[in-house]
PDB file of C-alpha atoms in Angstrom:
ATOM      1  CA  UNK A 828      -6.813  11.183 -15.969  1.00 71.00           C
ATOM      2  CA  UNK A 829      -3.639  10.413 -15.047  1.00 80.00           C
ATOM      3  CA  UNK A 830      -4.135   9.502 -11.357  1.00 93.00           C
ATOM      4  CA  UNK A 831      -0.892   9.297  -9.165  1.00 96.00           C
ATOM      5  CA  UNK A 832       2.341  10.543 -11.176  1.00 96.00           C
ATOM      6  CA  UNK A 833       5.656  10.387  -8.931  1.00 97.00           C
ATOM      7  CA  UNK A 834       9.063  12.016 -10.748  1.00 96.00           C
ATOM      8  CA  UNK A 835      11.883  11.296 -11.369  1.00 96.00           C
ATOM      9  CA  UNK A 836      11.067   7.543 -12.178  1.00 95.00           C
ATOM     10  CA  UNK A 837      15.248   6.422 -10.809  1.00 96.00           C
ATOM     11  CA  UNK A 838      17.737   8.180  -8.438  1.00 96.00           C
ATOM     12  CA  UNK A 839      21.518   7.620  -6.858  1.00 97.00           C
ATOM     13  CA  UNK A 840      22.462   9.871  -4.310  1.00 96.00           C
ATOM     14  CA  UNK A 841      25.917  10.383  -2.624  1.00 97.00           C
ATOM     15  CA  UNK A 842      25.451   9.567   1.393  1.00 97.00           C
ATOM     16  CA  UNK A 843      24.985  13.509   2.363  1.00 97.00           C
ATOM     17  CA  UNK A 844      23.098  14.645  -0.554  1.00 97.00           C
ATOM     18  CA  UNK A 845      19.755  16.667  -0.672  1.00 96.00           C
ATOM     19  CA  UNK A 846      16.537  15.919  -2.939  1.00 96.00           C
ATOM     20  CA  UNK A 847      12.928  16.025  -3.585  1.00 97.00           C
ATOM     21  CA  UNK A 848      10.660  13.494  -4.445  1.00 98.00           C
ATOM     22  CA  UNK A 849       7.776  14.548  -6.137  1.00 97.00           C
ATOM     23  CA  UNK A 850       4.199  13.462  -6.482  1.00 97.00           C
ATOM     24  CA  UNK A 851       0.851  14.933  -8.042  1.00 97.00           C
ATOM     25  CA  UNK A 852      -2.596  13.283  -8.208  1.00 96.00           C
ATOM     26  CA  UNK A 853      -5.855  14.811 -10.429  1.00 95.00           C
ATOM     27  CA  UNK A 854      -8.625  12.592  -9.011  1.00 92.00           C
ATOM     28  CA  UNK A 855      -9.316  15.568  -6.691  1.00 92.00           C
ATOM     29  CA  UNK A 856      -8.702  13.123  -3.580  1.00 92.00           C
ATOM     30  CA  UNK A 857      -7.788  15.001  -0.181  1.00 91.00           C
ATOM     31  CA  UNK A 858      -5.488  12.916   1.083  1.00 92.00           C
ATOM     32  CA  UNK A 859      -1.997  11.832   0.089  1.00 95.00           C
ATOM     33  CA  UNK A 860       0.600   9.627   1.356  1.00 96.00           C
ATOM     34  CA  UNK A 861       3.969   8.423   0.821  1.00 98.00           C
ATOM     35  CA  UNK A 862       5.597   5.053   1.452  1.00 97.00           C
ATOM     36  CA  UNK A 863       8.897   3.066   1.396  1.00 97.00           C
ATOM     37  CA  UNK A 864       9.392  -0.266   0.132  1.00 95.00           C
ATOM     38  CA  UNK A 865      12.158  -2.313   1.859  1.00 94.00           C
ATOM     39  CA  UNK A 866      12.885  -6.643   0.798  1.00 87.00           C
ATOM     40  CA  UNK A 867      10.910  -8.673   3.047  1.00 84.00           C
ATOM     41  CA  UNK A 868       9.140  -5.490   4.897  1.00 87.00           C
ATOM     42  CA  UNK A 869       5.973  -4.634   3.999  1.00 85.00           C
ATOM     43  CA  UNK A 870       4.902  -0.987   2.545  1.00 93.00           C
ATOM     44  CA  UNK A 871       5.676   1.406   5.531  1.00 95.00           C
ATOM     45  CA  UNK A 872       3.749   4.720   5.866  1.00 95.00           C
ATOM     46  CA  UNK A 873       6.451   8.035   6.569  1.00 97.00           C
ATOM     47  CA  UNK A 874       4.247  10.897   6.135  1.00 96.00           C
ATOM     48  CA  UNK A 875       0.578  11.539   4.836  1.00 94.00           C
ATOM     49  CA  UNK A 876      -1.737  14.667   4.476  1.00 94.00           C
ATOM     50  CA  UNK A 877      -5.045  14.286   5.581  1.00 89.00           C
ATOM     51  CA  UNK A 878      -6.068  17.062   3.694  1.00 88.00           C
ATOM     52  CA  UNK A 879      -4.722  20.338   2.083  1.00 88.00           C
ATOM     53  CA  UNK A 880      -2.450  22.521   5.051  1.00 88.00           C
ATOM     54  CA  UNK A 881      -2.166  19.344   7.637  1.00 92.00           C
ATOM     55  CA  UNK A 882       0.687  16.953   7.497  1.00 95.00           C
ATOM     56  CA  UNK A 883       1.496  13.537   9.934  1.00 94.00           C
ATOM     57  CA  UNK A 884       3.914  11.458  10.704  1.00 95.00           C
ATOM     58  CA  UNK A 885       3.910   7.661  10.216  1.00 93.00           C
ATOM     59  CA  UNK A 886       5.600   4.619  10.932  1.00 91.00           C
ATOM     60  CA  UNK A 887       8.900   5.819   9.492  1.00 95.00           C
ATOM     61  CA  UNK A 888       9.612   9.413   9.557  1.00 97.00           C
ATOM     62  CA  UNK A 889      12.999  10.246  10.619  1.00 96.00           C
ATOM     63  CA  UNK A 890      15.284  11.431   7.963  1.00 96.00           C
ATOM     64  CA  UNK A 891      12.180  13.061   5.959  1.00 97.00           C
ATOM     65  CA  UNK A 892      10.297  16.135   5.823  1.00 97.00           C
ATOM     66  CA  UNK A 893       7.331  16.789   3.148  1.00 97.00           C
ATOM     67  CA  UNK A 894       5.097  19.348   1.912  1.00 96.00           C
ATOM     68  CA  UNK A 895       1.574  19.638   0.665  1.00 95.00           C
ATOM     69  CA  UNK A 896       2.002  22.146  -1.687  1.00 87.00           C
ATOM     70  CA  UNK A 897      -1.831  22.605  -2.899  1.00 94.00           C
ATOM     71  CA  UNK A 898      -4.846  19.504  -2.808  1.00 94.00           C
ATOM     72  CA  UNK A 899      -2.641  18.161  -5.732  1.00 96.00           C
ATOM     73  CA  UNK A 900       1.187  18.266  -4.597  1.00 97.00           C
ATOM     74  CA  UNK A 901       2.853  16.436  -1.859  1.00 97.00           C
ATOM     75  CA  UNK A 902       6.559  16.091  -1.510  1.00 97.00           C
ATOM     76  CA  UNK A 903       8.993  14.052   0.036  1.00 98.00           C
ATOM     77  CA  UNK A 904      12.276  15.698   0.741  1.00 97.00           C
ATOM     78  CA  UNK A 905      15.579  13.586   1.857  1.00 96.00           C
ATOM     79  CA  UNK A 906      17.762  16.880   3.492  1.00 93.00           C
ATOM     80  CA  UNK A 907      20.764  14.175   4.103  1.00 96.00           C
ATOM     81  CA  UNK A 908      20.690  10.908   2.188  1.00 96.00           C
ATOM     82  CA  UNK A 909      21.673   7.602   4.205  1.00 97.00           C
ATOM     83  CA  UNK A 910      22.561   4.195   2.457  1.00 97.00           C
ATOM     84  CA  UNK A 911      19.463   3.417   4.915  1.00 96.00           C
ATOM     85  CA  UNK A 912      17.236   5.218   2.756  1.00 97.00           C
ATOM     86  CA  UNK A 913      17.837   3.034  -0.565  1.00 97.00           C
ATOM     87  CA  UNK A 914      14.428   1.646  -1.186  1.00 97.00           C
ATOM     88  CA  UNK A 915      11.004   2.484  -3.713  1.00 96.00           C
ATOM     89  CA  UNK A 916       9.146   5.185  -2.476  1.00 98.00           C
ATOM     90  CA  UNK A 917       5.496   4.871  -3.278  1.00 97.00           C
ATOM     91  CA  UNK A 918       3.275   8.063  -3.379  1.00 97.00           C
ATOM     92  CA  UNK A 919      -0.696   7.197  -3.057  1.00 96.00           C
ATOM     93  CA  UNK A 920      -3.941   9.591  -2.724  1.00 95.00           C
ATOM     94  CA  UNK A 921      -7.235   8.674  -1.184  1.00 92.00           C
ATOM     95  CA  UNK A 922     -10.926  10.587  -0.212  1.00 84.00           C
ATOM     96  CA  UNK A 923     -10.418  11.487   3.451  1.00 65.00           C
ATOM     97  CA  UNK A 924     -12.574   8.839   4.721  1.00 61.00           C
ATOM     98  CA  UNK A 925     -10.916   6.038   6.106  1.00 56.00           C
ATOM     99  CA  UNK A 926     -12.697   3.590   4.088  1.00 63.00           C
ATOM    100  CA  UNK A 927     -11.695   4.855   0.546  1.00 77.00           C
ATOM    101  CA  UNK A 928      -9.001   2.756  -1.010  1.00 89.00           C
ATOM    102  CA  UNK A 929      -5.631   4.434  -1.684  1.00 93.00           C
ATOM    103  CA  UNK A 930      -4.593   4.764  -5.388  1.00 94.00           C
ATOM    104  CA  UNK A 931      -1.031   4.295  -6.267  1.00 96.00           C
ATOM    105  CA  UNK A 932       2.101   5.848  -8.098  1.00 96.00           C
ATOM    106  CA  UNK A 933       4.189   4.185 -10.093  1.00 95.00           C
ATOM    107  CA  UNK A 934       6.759   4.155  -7.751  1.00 96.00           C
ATOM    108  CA  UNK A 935      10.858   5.613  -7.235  1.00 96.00           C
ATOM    109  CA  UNK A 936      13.662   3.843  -6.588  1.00 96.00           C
ATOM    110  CA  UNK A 937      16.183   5.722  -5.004  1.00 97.00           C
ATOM    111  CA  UNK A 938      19.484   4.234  -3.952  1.00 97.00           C
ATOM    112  CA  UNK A 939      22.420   5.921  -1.928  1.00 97.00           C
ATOM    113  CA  UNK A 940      25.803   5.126  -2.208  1.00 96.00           C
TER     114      UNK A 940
ATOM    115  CA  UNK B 194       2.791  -1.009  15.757  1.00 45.00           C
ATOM    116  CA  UNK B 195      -0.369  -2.749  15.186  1.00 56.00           C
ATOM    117  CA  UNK B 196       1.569  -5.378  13.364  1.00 86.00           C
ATOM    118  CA  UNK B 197      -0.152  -7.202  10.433  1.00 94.00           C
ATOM    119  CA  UNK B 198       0.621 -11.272   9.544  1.00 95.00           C
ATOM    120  CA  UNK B 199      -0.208 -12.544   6.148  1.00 96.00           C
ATOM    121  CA  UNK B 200       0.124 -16.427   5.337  1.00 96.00           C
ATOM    122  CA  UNK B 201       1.184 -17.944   3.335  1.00 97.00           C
ATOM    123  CA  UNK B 202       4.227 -15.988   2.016  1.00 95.00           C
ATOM    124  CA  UNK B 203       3.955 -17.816  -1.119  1.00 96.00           C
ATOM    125  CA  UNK B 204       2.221 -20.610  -2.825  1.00 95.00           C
ATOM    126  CA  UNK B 205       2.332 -21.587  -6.620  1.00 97.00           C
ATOM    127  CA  UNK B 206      -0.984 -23.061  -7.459  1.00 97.00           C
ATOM    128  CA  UNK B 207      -2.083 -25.080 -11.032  1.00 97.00           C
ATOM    129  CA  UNK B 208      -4.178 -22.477 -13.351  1.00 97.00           C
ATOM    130  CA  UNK B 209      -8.062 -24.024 -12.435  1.00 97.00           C
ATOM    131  CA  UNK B 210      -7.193 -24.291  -8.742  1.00 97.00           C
ATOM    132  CA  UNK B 211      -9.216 -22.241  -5.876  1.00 97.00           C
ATOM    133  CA  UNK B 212      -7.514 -21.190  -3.346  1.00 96.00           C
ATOM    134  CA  UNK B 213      -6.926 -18.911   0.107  1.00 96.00           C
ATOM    135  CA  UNK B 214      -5.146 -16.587   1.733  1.00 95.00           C
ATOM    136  CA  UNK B 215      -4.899 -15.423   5.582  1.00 97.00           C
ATOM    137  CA  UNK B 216      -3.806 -11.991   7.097  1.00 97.00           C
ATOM    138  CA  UNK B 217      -4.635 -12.022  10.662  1.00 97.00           C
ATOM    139  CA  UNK B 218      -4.448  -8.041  12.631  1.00 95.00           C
ATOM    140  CA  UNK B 219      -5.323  -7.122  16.029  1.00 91.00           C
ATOM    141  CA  UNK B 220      -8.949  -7.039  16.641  1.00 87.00           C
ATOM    142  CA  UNK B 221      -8.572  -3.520  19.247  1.00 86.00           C
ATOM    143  CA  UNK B 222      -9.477  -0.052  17.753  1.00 83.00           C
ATOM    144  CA  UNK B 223     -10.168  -1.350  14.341  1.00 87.00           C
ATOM    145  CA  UNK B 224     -11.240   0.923  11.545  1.00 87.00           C
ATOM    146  CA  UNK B 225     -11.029  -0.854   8.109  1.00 91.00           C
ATOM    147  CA  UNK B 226      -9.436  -3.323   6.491  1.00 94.00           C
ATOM    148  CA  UNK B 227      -7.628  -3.278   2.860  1.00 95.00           C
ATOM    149  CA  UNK B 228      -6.571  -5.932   0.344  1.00 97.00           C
ATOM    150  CA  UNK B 229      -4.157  -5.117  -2.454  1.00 97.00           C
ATOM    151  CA  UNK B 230      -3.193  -6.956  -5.308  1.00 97.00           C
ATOM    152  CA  UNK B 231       0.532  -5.749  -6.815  1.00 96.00           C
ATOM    153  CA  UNK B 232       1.479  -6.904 -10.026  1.00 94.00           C
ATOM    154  CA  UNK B 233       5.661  -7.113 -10.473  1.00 88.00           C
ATOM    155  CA  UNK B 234       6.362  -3.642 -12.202  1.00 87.00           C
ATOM    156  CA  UNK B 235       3.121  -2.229 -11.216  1.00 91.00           C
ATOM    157  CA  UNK B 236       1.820  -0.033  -8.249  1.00 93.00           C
ATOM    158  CA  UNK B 237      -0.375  -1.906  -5.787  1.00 95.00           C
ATOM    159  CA  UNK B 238      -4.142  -1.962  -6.937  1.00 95.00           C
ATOM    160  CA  UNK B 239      -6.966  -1.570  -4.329  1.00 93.00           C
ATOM    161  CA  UNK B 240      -9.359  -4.967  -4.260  1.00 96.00           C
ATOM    162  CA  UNK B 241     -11.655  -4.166  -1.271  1.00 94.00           C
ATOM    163  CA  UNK B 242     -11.751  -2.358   1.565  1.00 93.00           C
ATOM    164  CA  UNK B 243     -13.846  -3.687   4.341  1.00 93.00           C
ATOM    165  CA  UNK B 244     -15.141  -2.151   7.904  1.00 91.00           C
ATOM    166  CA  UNK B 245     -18.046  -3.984   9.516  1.00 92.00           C
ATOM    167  CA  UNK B 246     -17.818  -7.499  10.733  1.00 93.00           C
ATOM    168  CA  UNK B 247     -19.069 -10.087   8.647  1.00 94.00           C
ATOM    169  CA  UNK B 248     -18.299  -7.844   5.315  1.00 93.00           C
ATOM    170  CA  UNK B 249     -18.036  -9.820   2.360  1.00 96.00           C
ATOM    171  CA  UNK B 250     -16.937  -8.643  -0.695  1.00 96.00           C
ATOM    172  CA  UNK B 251     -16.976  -9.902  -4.100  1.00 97.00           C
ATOM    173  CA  UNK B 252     -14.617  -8.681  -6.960  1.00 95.00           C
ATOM    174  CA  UNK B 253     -15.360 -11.462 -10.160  1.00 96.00           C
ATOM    175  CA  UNK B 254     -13.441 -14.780  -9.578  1.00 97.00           C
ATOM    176  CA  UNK B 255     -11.956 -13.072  -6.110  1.00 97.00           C
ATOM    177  CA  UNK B 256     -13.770 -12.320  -2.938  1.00 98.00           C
ATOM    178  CA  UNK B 257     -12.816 -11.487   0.815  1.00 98.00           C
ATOM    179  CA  UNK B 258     -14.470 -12.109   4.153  1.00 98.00           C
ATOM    180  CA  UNK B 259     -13.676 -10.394   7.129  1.00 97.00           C
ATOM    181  CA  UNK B 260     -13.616 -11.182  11.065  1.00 96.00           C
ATOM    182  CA  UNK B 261     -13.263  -8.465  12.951  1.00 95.00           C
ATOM    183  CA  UNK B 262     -13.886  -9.616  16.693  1.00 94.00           C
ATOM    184  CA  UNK B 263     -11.004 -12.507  15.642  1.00 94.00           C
ATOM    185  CA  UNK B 264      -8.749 -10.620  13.853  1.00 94.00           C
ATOM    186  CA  UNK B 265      -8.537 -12.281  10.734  1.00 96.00           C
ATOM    187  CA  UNK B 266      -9.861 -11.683   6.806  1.00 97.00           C
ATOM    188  CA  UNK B 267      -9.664 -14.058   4.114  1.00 98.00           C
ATOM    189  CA  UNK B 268      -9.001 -13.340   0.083  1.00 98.00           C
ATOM    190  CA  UNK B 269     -10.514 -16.208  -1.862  1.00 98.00           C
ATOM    191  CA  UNK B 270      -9.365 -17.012  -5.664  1.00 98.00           C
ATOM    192  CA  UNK B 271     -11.931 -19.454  -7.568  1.00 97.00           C
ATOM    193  CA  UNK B 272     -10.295 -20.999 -10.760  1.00 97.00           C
ATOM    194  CA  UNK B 273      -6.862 -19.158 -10.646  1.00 97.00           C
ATOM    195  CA  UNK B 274      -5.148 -18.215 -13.870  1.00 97.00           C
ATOM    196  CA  UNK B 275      -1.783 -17.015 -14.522  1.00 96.00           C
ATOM    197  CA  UNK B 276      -3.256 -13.588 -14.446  1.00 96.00           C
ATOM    198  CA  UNK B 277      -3.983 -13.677 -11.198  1.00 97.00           C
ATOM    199  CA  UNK B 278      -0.265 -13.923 -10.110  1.00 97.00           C
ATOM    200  CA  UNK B 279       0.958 -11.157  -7.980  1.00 97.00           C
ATOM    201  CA  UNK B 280       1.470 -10.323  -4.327  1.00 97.00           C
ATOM    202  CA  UNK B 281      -1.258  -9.573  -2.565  1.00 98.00           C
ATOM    203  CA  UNK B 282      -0.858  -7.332   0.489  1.00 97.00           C
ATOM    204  CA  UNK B 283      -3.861  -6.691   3.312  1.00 96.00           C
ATOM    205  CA  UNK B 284      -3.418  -3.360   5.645  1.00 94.00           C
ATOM    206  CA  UNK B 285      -5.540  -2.449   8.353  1.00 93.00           C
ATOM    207  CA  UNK B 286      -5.880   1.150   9.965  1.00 87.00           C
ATOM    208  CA  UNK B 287      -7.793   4.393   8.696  1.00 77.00           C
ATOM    209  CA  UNK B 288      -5.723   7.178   6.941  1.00 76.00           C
ATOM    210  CA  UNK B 289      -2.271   5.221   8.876  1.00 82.00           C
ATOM    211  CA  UNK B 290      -1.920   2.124   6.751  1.00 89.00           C
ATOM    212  CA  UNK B 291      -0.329  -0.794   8.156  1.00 91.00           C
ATOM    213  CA  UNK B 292       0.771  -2.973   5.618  1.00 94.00           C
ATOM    214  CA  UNK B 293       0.867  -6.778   5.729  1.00 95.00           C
ATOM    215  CA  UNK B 294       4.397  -8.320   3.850  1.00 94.00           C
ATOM    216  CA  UNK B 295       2.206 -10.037   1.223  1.00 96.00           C
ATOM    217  CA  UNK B 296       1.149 -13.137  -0.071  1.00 97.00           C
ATOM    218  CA  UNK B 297       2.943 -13.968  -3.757  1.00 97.00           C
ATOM    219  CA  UNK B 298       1.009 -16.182  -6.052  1.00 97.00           C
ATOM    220  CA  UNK B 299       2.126 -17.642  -9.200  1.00 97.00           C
ATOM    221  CA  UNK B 300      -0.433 -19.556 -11.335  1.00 97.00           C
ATOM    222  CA  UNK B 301       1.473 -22.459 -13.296  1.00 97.00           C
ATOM    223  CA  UNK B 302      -0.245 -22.695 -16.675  1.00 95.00           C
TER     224      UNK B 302
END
């Protein structure tokens, strides 16, 4: 199994551009997440899926929209990249239940210019 | 924001040493209660998750109590070794993690 796989692995983005961050999991799990990285700030929660067709926002959501595209497929789309959004986005996949632990990505740093 | 405080923010221990960390969360509407450990390069790792009061959870050399009425959880490391440096990062909250900033470790062989 691979578990959590997150592409691309790097990014730069001009201040205004557009892209997609993708992430897939095959442990089956229902729900998916993605996070943000900052210096000195802890791991802060944008968006997560609950389960396949249902979507939520987090802590930190303005500026993104994402998709769950099937059980396996959530995305993270930046429609208008901000120097404010230069950080490691983290994609992670649980069971629904609140005590399941989350499983990780590997993690993509994006910076914008 | 159900803000979560981990402390130290960093200690550097001898390898052999024990040792303790704190992250302290508000005690209203709790659900569960996660420790990570996060290796530099790596994703975060899951350790334990705990929900009842009292939980105590053992993971080899590293174990984790938890106080829910307080509002506090400890991580314990018995004999550290340098492969136990990382950060390790508690988060309370059910499918909406909130993430403590971490606790970095370094074991000094």
């Amino acid at each position: 199994n691979a578990g959590v796989t997150q592409t691309p692995k790097f990014q730069v983005l001009k201040t205004g551009q557009s892209m997609t961050l993708q992430c897939a999991q095959d442990m089956n799990h229902n729900s998916m997440y993605w996070y943000r990285q900052d210096p000195g700030m802890g791991l802060r929660l944008i968006y997560y899926s609950a389960s396949e067709g249902t979507t939520d926002k987090g802590e930190v959501p303005n500026g993104y929209n994402v998709s769950r595209l099937n059980k396996r497929e959530f995305s993270l789309r930046l429609e208008s990249a901000a120097p404010s959004q230069t950080s490691v986005y983290f994609c992670a996949s649980s069971e629904a239940r609140e005590s399941y632990e989350q499983y990780f990505g590997p993690g993509t740093r994006l910076t914008v210019t | 924001i159900l803000n979560v405080e981990q402390s130290p923010q960093s200690l550097h221990v001898q390898e052999g040493d024990s040792t303790n960390f704190t992250c302290s969360f508000p005690s209203s509407n709790f659900y569960a209660l996660h420790w990570y450990r996060w290796e530099t390069a790596k994703s975060p790792e899951a350790l334990f998750v705990m929900t009842l009061n009292g939980d105590e959870k053992k993971k080899g050399r590293i174990s984790a109590t938890l106080n829910t009425k307080e509002g506090y959880s400890y991580l314990y490391i018995k004999g550290s070794q340098p492969e136990d440096s990382a950060t390790y990062l508690c988060a309370r909250g059910a499918n909406n993690l909130f993430f403590g900033t971490g606790t970095r470790l370094t074991v000094i062989p």
